mmCIF file of C-alpha atoms in Angstrom:
data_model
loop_
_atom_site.group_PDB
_atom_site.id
_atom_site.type_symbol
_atom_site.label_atom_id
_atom_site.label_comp_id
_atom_site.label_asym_id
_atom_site.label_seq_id
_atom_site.Cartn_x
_atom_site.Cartn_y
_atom_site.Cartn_z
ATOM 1 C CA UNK A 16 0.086 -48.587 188.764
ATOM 2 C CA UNK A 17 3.528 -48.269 186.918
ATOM 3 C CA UNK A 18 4.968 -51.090 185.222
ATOM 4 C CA UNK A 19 7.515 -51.720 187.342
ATOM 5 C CA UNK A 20 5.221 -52.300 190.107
ATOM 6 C CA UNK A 21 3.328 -54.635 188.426
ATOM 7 C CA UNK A 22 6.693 -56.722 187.845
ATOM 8 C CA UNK A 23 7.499 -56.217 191.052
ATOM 9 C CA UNK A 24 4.441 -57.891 192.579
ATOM 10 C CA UNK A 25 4.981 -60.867 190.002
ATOM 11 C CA UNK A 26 7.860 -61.568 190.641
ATOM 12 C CA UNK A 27 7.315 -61.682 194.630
ATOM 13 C CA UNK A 28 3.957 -63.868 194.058
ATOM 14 C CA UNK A 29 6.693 -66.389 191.945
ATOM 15 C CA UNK A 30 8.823 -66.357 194.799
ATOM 16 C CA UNK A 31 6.329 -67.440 197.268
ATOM 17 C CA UNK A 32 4.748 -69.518 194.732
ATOM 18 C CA UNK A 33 8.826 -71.624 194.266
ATOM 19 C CA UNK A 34 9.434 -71.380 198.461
ATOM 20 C CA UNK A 35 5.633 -72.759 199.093
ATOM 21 C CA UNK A 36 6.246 -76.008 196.953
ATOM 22 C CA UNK A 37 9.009 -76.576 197.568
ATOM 23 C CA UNK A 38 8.677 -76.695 201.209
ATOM 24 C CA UNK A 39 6.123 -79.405 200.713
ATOM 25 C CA UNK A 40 8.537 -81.470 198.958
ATOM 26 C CA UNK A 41 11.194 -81.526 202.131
ATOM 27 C CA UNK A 42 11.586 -84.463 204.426
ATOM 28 C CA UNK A 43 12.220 -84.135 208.013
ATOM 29 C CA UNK A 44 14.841 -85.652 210.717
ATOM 30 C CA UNK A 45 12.620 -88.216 212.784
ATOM 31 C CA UNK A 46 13.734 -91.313 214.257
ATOM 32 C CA UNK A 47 12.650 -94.993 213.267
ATOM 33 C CA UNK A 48 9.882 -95.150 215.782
ATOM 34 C CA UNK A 49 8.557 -92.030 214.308
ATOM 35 C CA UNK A 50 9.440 -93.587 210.531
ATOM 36 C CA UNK A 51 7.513 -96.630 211.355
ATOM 37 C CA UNK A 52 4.164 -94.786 212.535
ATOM 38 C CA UNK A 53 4.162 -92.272 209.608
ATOM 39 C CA UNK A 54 4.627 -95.886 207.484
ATOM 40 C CA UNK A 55 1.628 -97.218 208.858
ATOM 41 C CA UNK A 56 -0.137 -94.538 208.780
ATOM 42 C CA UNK A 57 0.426 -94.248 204.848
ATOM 43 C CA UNK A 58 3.156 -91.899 204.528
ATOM 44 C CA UNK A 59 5.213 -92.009 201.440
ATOM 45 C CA UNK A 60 7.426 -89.173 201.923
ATOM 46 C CA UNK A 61 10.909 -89.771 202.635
ATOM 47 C CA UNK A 62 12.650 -88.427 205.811
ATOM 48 C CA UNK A 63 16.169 -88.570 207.431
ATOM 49 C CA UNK A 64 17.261 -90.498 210.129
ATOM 50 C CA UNK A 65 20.278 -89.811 211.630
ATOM 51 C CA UNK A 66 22.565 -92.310 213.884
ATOM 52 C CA UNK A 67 25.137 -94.038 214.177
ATOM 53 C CA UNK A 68 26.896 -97.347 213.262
ATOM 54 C CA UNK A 69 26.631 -100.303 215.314
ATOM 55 C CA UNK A 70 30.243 -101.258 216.366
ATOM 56 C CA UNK A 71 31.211 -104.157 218.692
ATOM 57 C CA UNK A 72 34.117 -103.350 221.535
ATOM 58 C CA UNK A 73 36.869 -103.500 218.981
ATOM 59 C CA UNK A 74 35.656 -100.983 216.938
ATOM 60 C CA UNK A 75 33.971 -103.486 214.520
ATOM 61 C CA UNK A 76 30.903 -102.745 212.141
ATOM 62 C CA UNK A 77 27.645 -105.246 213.637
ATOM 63 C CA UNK A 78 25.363 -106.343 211.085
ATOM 64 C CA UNK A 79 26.527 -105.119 207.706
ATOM 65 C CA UNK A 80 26.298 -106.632 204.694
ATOM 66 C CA UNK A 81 28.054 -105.861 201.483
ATOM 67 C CA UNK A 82 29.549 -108.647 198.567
ATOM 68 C CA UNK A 83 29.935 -107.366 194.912
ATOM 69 C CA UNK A 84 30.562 -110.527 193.675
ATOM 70 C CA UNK A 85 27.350 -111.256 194.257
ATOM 71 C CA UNK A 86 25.421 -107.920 194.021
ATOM 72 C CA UNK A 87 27.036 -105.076 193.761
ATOM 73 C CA UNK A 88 23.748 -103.023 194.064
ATOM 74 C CA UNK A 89 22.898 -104.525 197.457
ATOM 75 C CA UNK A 90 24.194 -103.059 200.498
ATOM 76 C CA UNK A 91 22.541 -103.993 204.222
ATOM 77 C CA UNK A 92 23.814 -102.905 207.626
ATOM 78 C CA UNK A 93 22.655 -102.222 211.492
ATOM 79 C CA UNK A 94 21.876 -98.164 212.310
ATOM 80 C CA UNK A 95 21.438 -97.293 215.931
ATOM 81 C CA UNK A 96 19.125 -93.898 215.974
ATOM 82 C CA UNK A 97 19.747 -91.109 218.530
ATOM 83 C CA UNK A 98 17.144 -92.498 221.057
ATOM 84 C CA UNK A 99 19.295 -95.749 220.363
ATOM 85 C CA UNK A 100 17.002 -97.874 218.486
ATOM 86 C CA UNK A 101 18.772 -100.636 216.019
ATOM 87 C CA UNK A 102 17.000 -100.989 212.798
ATOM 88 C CA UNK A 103 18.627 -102.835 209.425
ATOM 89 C CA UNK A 104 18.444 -100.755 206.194
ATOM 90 C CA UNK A 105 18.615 -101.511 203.056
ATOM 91 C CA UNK A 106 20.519 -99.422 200.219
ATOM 92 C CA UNK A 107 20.228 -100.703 196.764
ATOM 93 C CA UNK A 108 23.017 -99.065 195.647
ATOM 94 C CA UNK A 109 26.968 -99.867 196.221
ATOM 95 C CA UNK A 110 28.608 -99.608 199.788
ATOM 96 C CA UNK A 111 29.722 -95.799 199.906
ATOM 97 C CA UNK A 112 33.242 -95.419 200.000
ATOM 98 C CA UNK A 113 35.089 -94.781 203.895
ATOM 99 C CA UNK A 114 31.690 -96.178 205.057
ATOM 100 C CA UNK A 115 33.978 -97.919 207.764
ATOM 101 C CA UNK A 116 35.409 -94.314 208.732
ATOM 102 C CA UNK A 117 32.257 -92.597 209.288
ATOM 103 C CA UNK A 118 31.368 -91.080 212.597
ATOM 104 C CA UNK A 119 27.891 -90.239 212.398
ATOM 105 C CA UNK A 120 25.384 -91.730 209.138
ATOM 106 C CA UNK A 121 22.258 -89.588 207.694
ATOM 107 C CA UNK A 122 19.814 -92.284 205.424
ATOM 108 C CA UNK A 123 17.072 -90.685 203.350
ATOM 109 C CA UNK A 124 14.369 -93.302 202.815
ATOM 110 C CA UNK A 125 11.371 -94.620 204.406
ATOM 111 C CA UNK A 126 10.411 -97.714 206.426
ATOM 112 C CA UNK A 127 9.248 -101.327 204.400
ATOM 113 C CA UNK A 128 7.809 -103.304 206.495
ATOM 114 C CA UNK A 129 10.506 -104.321 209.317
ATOM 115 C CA UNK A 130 13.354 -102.277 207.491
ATOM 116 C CA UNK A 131 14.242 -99.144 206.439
ATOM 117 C CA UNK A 132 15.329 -98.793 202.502
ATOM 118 C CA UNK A 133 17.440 -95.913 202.078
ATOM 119 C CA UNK A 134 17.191 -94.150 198.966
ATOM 120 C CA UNK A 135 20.307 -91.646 199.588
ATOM 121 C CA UNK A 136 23.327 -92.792 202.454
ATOM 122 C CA UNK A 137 24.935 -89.187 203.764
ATOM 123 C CA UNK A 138 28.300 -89.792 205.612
ATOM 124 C CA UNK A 139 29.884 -87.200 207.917
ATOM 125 C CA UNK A 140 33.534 -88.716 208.382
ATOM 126 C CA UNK A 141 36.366 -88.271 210.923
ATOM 127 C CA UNK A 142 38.254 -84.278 210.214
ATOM 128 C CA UNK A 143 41.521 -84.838 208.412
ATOM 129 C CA UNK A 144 42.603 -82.486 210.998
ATOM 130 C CA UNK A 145 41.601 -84.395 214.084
ATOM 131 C CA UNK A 146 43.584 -87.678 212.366
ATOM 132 C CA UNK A 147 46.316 -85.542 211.548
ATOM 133 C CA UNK A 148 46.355 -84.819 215.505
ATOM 134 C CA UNK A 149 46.354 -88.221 216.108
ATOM 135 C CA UNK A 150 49.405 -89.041 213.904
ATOM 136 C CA UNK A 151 51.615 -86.463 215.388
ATOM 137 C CA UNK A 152 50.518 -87.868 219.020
ATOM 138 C CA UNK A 153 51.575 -90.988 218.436
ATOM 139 C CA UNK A 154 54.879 -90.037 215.898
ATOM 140 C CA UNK A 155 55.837 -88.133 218.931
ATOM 141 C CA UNK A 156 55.986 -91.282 221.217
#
């Protein structure tokens, strides 16, 4: 065999070698039903749940927590799942800024007991476009 094949080979068998771990290290989308069960069954791996904010009929956020005067690290509020299950979780971290604004909330974490402690809060906020839109609708009024 040449040389170059040789390298060739090594570096594909590093390749697979990097994609194999880390696909092991990846967390998946579940819900909390499916977050509590991999829980009990010993699970430690994080995974993403995605959902949405609990809001009351004037656009209100339900069930969040946040005061810095008394810990800024401590951050609680109410997430309702895509098969619309309400579950509190925890984020030991400050409140993420436009929290409010968000349409649609992605925690990385994994279930405590009754609650879900995220380690990572991922926001995906209104378009500037789509508000834009909005402002000329109503300037036009």
């Amino acid at each position: 065999m040449k040389k170059t094949h040789i390298i060739g080979i090594a570096v594909i068998a590093i390749a697979i070698a990097i994609i194999i771990t880390t696909a092991g290290d990846a967390s998946s989308y579940v819900s909390f039903k499916e977050a509590r069960e991999l829980a009990e069954e010993g699970n430690t791996t994080p995974v993403h749940v995605v959902g949405r904010l609990k809001k009351d009929a004037n656009n209100h956020i339900l069930g969040m927590q946040y005061d810095p005067r008394i810990d800024p690290n401590y951050f609680t509020f109410t997430l309702v799942d895509t098969n619309r299950f309400e579950q509190q979780v925890i984020y030991f971290n400050s409140k993420p800024q436009d929290f409010e604004r968000s349409e649609q909330v992605v925690i990385i974490g994994k279930m405590q007991k009754d609650k879900f402690v995220a380690d990572k809060i991922l926001l995906k906020c209104p378009s500037k476009y789509v508000e834009n839109e909005i402002k000329t609708e109503s300037a036009g009024l």
